[in-house]
Coordinates of C-alpha atoms in Angstrom, one line a residue:
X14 CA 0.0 0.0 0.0
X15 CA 1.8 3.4 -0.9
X16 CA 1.1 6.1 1.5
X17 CA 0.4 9.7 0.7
X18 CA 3.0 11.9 1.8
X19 CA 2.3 14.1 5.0
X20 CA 0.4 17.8 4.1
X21 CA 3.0 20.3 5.2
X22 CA 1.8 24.1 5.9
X23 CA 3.8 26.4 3.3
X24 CA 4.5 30.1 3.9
X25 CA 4.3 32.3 0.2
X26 CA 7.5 34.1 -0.2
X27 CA 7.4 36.9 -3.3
X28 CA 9.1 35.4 -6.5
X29 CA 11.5 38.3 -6.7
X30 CA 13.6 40.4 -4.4
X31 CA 12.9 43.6 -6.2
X32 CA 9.4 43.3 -5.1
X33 CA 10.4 42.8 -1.8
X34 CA 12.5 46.2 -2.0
X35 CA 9.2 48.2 -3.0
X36 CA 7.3 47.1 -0.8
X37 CA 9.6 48.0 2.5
X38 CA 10.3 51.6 -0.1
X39 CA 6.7 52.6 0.3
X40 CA 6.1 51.3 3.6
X41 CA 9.0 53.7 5.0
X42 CA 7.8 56.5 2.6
X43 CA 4.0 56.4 3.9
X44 CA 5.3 56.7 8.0
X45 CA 7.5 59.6 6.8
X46 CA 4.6 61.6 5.3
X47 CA 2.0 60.3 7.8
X48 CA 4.8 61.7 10.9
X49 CA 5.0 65.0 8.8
X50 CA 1.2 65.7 8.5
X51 CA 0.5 64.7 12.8
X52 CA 3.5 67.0 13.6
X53 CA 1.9 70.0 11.4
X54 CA -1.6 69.4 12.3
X55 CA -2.3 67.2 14.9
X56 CA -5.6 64.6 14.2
X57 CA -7.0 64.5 17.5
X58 CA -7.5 69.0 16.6
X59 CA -8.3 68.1 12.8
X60 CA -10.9 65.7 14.3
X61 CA -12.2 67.6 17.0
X62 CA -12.7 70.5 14.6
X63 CA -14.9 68.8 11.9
X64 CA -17.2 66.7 14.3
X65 CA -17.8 69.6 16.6
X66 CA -17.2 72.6 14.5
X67 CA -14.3 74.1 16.0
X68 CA -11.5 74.2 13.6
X69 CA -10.0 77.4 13.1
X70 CA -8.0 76.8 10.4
X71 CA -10.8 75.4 8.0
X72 CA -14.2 76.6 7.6
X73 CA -17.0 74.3 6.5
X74 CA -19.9 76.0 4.7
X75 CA -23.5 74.1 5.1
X76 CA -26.6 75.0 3.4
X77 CA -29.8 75.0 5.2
X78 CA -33.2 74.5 4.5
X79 CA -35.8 76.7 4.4
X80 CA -37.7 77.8 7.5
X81 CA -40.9 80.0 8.1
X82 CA -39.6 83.9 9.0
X83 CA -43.1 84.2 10.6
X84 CA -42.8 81.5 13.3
X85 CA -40.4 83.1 16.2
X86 CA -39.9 79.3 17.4
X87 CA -38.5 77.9 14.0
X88 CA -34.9 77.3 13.5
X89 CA -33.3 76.6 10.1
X90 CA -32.5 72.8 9.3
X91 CA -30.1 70.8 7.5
X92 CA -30.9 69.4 4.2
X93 CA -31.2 66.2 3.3
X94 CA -27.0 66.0 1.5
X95 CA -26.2 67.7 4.9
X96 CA -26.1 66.2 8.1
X97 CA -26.7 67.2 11.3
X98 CA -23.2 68.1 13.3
X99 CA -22.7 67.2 16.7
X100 CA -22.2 70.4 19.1
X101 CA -19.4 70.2 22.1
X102 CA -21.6 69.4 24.5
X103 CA -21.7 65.9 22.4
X104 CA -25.8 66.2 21.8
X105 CA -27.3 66.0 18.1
X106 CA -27.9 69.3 17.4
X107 CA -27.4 71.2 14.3
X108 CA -25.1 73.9 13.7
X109 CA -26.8 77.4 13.4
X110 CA -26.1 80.1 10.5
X111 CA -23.1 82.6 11.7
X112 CA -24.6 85.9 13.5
X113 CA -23.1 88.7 11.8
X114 CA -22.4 91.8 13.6
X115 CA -22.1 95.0 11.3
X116 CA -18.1 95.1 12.2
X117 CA -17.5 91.6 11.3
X118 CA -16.1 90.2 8.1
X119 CA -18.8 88.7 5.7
X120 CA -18.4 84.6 5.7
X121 CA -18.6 85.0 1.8
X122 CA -15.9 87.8 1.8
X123 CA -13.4 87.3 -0.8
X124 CA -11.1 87.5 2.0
X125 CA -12.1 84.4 3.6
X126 CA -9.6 81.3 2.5
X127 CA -9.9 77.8 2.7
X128 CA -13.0 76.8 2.0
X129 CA -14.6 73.5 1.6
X130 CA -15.0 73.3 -2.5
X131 CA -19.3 73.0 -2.7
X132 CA -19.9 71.7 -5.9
X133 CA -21.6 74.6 -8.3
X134 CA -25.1 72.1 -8.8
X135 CA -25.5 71.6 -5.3
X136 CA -25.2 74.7 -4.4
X137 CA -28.0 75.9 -6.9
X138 CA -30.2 73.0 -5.7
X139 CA -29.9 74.0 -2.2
X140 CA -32.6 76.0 -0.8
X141 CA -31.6 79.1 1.0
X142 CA -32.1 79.7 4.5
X143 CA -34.9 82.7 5.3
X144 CA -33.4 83.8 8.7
X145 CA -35.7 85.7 10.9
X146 CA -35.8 89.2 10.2
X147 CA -37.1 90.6 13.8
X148 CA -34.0 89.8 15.8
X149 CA -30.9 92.0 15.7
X150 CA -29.3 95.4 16.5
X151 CA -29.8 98.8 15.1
X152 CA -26.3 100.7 13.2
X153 CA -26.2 104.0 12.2
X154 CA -26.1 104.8 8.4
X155 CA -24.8 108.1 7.7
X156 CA -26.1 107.7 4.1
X157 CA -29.9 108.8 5.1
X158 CA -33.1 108.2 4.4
X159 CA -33.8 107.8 1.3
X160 CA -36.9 110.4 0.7
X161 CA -37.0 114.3 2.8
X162 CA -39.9 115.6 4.6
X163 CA -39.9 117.9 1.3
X164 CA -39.5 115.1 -1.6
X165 CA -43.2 113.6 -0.4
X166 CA -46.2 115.8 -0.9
X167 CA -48.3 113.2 1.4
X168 CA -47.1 113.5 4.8
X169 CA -49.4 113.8 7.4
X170 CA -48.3 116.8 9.0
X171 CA -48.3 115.5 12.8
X172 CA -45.5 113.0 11.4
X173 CA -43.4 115.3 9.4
X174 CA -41.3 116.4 12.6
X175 CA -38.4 118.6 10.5
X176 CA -41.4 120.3 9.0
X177 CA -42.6 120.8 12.3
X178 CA -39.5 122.1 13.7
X179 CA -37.3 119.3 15.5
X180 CA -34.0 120.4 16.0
X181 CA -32.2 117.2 15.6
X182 CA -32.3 114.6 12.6
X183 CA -30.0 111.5 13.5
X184 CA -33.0 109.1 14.3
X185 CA -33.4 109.1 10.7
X186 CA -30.0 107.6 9.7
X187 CA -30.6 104.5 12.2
X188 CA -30.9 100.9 9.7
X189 CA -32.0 97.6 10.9
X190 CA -29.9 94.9 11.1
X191 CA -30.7 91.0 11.5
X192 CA -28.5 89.1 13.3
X193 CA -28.3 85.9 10.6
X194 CA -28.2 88.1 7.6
X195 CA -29.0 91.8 5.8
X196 CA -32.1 93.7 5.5
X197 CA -31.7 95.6 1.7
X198 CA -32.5 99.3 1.6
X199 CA -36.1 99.9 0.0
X200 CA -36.2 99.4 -3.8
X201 CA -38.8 101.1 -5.5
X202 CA -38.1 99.9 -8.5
X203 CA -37.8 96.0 -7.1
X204 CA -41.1 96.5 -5.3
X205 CA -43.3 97.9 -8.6
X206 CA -41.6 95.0 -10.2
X207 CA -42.5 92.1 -8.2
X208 CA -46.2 93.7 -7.4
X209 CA -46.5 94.3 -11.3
X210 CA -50.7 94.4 -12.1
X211 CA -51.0 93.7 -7.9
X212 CA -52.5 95.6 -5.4
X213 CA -50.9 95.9 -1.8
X214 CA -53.5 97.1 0.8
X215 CA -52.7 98.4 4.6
X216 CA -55.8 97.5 6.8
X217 CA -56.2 98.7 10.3
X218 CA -55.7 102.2 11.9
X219 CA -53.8 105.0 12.3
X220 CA -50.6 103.0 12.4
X221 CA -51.5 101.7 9.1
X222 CA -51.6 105.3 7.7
X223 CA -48.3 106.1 9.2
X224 CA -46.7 103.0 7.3
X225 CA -48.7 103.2 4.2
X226 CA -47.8 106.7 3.9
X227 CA -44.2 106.1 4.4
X228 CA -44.4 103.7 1.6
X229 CA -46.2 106.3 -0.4
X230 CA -42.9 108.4 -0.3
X231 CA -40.2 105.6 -0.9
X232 CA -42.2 104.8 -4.3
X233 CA -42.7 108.7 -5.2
X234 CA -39.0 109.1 -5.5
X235 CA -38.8 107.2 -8.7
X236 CA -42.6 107.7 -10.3
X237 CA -45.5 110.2 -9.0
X238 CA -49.1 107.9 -8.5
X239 CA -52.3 108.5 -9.8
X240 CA -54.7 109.1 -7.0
X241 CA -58.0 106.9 -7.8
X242 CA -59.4 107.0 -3.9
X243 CA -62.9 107.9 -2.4
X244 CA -64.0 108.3 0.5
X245 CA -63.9 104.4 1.4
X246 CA -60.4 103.9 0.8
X247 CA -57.6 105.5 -0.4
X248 CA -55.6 104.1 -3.7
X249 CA -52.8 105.3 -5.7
X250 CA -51.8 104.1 -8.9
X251 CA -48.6 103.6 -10.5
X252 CA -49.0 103.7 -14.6
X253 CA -45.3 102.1 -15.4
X254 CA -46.9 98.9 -13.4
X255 CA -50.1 98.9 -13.0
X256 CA -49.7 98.5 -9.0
X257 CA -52.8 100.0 -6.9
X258 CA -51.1 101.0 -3.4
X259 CA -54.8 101.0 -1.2
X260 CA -55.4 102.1 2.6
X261 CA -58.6 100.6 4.2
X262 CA -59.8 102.0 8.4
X263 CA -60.7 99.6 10.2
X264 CA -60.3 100.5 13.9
X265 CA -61.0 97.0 15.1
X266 CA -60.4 94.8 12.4
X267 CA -64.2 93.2 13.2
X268 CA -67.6 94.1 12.7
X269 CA -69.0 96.8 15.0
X270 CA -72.3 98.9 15.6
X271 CA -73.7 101.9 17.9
X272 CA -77.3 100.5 17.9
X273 CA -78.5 99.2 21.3
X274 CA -77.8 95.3 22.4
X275 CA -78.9 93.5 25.1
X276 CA -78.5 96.1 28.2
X277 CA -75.5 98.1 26.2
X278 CA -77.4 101.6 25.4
X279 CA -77.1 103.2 22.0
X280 CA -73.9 105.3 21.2
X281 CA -71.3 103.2 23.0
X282 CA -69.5 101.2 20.3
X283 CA -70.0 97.4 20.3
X284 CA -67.6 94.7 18.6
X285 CA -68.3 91.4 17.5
X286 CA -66.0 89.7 18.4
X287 CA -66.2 86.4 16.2
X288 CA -67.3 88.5 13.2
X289 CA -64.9 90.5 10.7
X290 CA -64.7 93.9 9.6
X291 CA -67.5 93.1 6.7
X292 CA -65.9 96.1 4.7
X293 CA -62.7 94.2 4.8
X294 CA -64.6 91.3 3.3
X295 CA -66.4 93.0 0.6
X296 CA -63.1 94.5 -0.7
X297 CA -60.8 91.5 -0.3
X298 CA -60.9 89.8 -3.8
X299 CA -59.5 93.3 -4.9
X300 CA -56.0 93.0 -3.0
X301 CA -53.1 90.7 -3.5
X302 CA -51.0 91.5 -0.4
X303 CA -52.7 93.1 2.9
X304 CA -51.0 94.5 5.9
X305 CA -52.6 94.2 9.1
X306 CA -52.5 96.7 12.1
X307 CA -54.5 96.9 15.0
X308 CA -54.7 97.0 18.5
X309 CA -54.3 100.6 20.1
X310 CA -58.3 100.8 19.6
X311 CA -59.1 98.5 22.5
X312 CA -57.7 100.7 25.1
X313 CA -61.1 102.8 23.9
X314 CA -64.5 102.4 25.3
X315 CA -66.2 99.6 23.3
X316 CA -68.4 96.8 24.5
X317 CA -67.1 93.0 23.5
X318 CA -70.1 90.5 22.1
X319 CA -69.2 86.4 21.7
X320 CA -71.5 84.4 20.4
X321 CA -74.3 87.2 20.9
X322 CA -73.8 87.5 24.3
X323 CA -72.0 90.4 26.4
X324 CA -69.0 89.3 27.5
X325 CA -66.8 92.8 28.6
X326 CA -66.2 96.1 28.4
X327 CA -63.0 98.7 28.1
X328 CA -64.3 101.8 30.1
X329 CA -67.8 100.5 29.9
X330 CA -69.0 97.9 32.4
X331 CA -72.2 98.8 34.2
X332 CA -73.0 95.8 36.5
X333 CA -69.7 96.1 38.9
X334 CA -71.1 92.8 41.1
X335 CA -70.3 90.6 37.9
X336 CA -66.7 90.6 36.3
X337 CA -66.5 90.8 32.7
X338 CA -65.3 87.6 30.9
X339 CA -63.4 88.7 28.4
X340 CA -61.1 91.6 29.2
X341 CA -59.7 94.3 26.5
X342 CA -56.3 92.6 26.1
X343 CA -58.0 88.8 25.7
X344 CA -60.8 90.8 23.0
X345 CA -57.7 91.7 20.4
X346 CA -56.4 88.8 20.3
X347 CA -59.8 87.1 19.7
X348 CA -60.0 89.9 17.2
X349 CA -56.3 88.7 15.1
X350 CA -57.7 84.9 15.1
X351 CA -61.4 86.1 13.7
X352 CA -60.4 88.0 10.9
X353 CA -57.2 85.6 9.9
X354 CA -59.0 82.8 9.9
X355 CA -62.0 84.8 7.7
X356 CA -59.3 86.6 5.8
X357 CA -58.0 82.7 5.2
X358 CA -61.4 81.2 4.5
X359 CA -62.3 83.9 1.8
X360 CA -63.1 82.1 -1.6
X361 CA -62.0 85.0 -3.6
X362 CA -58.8 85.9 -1.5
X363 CA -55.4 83.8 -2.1
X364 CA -53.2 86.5 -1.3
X365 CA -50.6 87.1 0.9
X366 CA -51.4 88.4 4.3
X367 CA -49.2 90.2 6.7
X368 CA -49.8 90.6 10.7
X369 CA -47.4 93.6 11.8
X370 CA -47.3 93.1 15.6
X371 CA -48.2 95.2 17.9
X372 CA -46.6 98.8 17.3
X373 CA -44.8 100.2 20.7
X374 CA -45.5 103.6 22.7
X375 CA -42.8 105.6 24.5
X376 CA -44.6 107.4 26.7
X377 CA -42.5 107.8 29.9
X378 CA -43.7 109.3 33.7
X379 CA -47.6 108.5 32.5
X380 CA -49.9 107.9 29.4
X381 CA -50.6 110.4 26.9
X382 CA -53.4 111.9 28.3
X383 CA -51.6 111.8 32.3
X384 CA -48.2 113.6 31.3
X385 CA -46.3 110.5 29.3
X386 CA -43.4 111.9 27.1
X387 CA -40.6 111.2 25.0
X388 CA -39.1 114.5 24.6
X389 CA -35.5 114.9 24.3
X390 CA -34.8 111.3 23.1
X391 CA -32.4 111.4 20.0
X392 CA -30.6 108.2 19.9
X393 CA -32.3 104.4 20.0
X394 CA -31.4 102.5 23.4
X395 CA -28.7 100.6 23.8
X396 CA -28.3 97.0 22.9
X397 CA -29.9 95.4 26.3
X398 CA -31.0 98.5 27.9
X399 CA -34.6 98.1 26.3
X400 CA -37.0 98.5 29.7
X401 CA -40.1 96.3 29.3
X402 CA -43.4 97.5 29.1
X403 CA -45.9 95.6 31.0
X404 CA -48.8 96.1 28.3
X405 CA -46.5 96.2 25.3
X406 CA -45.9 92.7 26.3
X407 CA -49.2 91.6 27.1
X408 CA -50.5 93.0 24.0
X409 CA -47.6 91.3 22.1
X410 CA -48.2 88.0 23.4
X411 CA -52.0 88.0 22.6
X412 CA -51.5 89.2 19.2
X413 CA -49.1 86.5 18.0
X414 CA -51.8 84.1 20.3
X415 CA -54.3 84.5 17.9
X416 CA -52.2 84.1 14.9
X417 CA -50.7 81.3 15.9
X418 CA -54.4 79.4 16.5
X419 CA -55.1 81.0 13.4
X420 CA -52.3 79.2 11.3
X421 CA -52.9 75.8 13.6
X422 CA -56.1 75.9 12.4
X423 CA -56.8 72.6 10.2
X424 CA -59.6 73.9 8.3
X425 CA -57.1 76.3 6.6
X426 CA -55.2 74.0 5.1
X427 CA -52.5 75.7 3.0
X428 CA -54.2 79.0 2.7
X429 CA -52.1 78.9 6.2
X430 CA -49.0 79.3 4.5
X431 CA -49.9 82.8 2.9
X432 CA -50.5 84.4 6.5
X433 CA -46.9 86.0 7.8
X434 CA -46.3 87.2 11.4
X435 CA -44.0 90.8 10.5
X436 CA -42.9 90.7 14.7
X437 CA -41.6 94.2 14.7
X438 CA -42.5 94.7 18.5
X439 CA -39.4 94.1 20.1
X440 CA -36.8 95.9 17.6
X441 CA -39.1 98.8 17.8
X442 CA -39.3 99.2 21.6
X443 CA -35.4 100.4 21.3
X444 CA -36.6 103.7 18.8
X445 CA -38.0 105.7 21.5
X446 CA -36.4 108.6 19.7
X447 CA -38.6 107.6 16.4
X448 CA -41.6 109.8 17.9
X449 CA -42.7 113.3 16.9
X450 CA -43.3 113.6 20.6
X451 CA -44.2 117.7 21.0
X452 CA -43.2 118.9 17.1
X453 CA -46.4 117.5 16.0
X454 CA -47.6 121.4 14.4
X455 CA -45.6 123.5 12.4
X456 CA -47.1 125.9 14.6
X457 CA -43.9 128.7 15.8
X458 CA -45.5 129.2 18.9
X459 CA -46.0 125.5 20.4
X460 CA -44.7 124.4 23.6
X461 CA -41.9 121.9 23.2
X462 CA -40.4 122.3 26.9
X463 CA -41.3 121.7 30.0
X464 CA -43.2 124.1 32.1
X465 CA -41.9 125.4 35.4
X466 CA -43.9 123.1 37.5
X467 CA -42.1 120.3 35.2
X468 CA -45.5 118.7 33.4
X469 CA -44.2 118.0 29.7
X470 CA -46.2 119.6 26.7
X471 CA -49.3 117.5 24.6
X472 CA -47.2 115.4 22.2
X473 CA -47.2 111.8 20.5
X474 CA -45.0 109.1 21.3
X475 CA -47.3 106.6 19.4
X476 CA -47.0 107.2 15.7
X477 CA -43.5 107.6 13.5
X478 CA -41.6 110.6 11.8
X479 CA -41.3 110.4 8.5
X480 CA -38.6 109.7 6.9
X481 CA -38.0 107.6 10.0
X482 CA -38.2 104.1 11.8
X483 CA -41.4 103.5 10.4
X484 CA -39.8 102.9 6.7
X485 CA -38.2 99.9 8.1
X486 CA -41.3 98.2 7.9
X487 CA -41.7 98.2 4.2
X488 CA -37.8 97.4 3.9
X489 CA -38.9 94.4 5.8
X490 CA -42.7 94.1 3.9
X491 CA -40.7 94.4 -0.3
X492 CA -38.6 91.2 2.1
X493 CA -41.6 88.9 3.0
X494 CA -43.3 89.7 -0.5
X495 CA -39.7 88.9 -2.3
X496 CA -39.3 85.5 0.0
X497 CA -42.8 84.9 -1.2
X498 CA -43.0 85.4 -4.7
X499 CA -39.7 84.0 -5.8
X500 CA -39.5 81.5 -3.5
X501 CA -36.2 82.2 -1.8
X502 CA -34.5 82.7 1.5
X503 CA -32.1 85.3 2.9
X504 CA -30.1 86.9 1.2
X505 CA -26.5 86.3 2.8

């Protein structure tokens, strides 16, 4: 019998000795380059710095989806080719645009090196970031306004302060910055553009005058209107674009009467509260963007009706054993909800609609009619040195209440999506020296000082000179209609 011959374990040695020389060659030429690159730029730092985003010597740039400007709780998002980075206290979070200040460099300055290479389609794809335009600091602009208390035949003269005889002007050179991005000057010509054959209408009160005027004289610098108004509503027309620029009252925003109700006697005004301004109603298929303002009306007498039944009173409550259900502050922001929601509802209506947030007072020491003033303010506060105001705040919040169960509503739908909360409140509480305070008359012989016993004169620390703060709403309102109608973010 012939035996196979034992299996011995055989270890592969390469054929050639050159081969054997290339491989230790390389082998000794990768731990010389890998010992170079850890001695100029350790990995534990290069490491650190991508996962946590704190690499100084590299920036990484990240594109992030879009987010609603009108909802103060909303933070931008990641897309879907960017994921989320960790932060350094190790939880998922994302990484949040770059604040700007007004002294820093621009992330897309030329200046900037070493960059991350984005590839050119991606970056097209991406969809910019809107970045909330409400939160930020104030600069000073020593360029100016960009219209004179002479270059606009429409101001109401209790706003035109110059014309009235203020001695200072540098509240009018003060621009609004956001904190993620910038806020473009006013173009006329970009605004009768994108509203081409449209009609923007400002609802609401005396407020809405103030900025509807002011938008009245950054569009007269470039083309003088046609005036086509009645005695229902102001409208102006431009002719190059066929825009109608339209200014509805509405004190209340919802239907009211003087006839009697229930035990309310005739003359005192009564507002339903879960019905809208009918007026508004009957004119909405007419507009394509409305701005809202309300609000300072409620502090007037008026008697509140819910579901036909009396349910309060501001200055008006004659049965003092019962308290009133529903109290001046709770009726506006039933007021914002009603006529969204019926704005919303409105078969005719698919435009864009624009709650500007409560407008704040600066009337210091008392209210207008107790001694309040704001004379001899000529420079906004300082960043952090804004002093609350109790009512301002409670107003605030109820106002942006009822928009938010507005938009929640599911009955809406999408028509949500067309309703934009413009939160101006806070920014503006800083402009107390954006008031016309006691040079509300050209009249030489007005009181604008003090009197010996120290009681300020009449003046109004309510509405805006013009040129003034107020023109940074409708830098922000040509912003929301832009975002809107073209469909993109910030601009950087």
């Amino acid at each position: 019998m012939t035996l196979s011959p034992p299996r011995v374990s055989r270890t592969v040695y390469p054929r050639k000795v050159p081969s054997i020389a290339f491989a230790i060659g390389g082998l000794t030429s990768f731990i010389i380059f890998a010992s170079l690159l850890l001695f100029s730029h350790p990995l534990g730092s290069s490491l650190t710095g991508y996962i946590y985003g704190t690499e100084t010597t590299q920036h990484l740039e990240f594109h992030h989806s879009t987010t609603d400007a009108s909802d103060p709780n909303s933070s931008p998002k990641t897309t879907s080719n960017s994921p989320p980075l960790l932060t350094q206290d190790g939880a998922d979070k994302e990484v949040l645009p770059i604040s700007l200040d007004p002294n820093d460099k621009e992330p897309n300055s030329e200046k900037s090196t070493n960059h991350v290479p984005v590839d050119e389609e991606t970056t097209q794809d991406s969809v910019e970031t809107e970045c909330d335009l409400f939160h930020g600091n104030w600069f000073y602009d020593p360029v100016g306004p960009l219209y004179t208390n002479n270059s606009c035949p429409l101001l109401t003269q209790m706003q035109n302060c110059q014309g009235n005889g203020r001695p200072d002007k540098g509240y009018e050179n003060w621009r609004w910055k956001p904190s993620q991005c910038d806020l473009p000057r006013f173009d006329a010509k970009k605004f009768l553009e994108l509203m081409r054959g449209k009609t923007l209408a400002f609802i609401g009160d005396s407020v809405a005058r103030n900025q509807m005027e002011s938008m009245m004289c950054l569009l007269w610098q470039i083309e003088t209107p046609v005036n086509r108004g009645n005695r229902k509503m102001q409208r102006w027309y431009f002719r190059s674009s066929s825009v109608m620029i339209a200014r509805m009252w509405s004190s209340w925003l919802v239907h009211q009467f003087n006839e009697p109700f229930s035990f309310a006697p005739q003359g005192v005004t009564k507002l339903k509260l879960d019905q809208p301004d009918e007026r508004i109603m009957e004119a909405l298929p007419k507009f394509d963007v409305v701005v809202l303002s309300s609000g300072h009306w409620f502090a007037k007498q008026s008697v509140y009706i819910l579901n036909d039944e009396i349910v309060g009173g501001q200055l008006w409550w004659p049965d003092k054993s019962k308290p009133a259900k529903v109290s001046n502050v709770q009726a506006f922001g039933i007021s914002v909800e009603t006529i969204l929601k019926a704005m919303a509802k409105h078969q005719n209506y698919k435009g864009l609609t624009i709650l500007r947030t409560w407008s704040p007072d600066h009337y210091e020491g008392g209210a207008w009619n107790t001694g309040g003033s704001c004379t001899g303010k000529e420079e906004p506060l300082s960043p952090g040195k804004l002093v609350k105001n109790g009512f301002t705040d409670v107003m605030h919040e109820q106002q942006a209440g009822g928009f938010q169960r507005a938009v929640a509503d599911d009955k809406l739908g999408n028509r949500s999506k067309k309703m934009k909360l413009m939160d101006i409140t806070e920014a503006f509480g800083y402009r107390h020296d954006g008031h016309p305070g006691p040079y509300r008359s050209p009249d030489p012989k007005k009181i604008t000082k003090r009197g010996p016993d120290g009681q300020p004169p009449p003046q109004d620390c309510l509405h805006w000179c013009m040129p003034g703060p107020v023109d940074t709403w409708n830098e922000m309102v040509l912003e929301i209609i832009r975002r809107d109608m073209e469909g993109g973010g910030s601009r950087p």
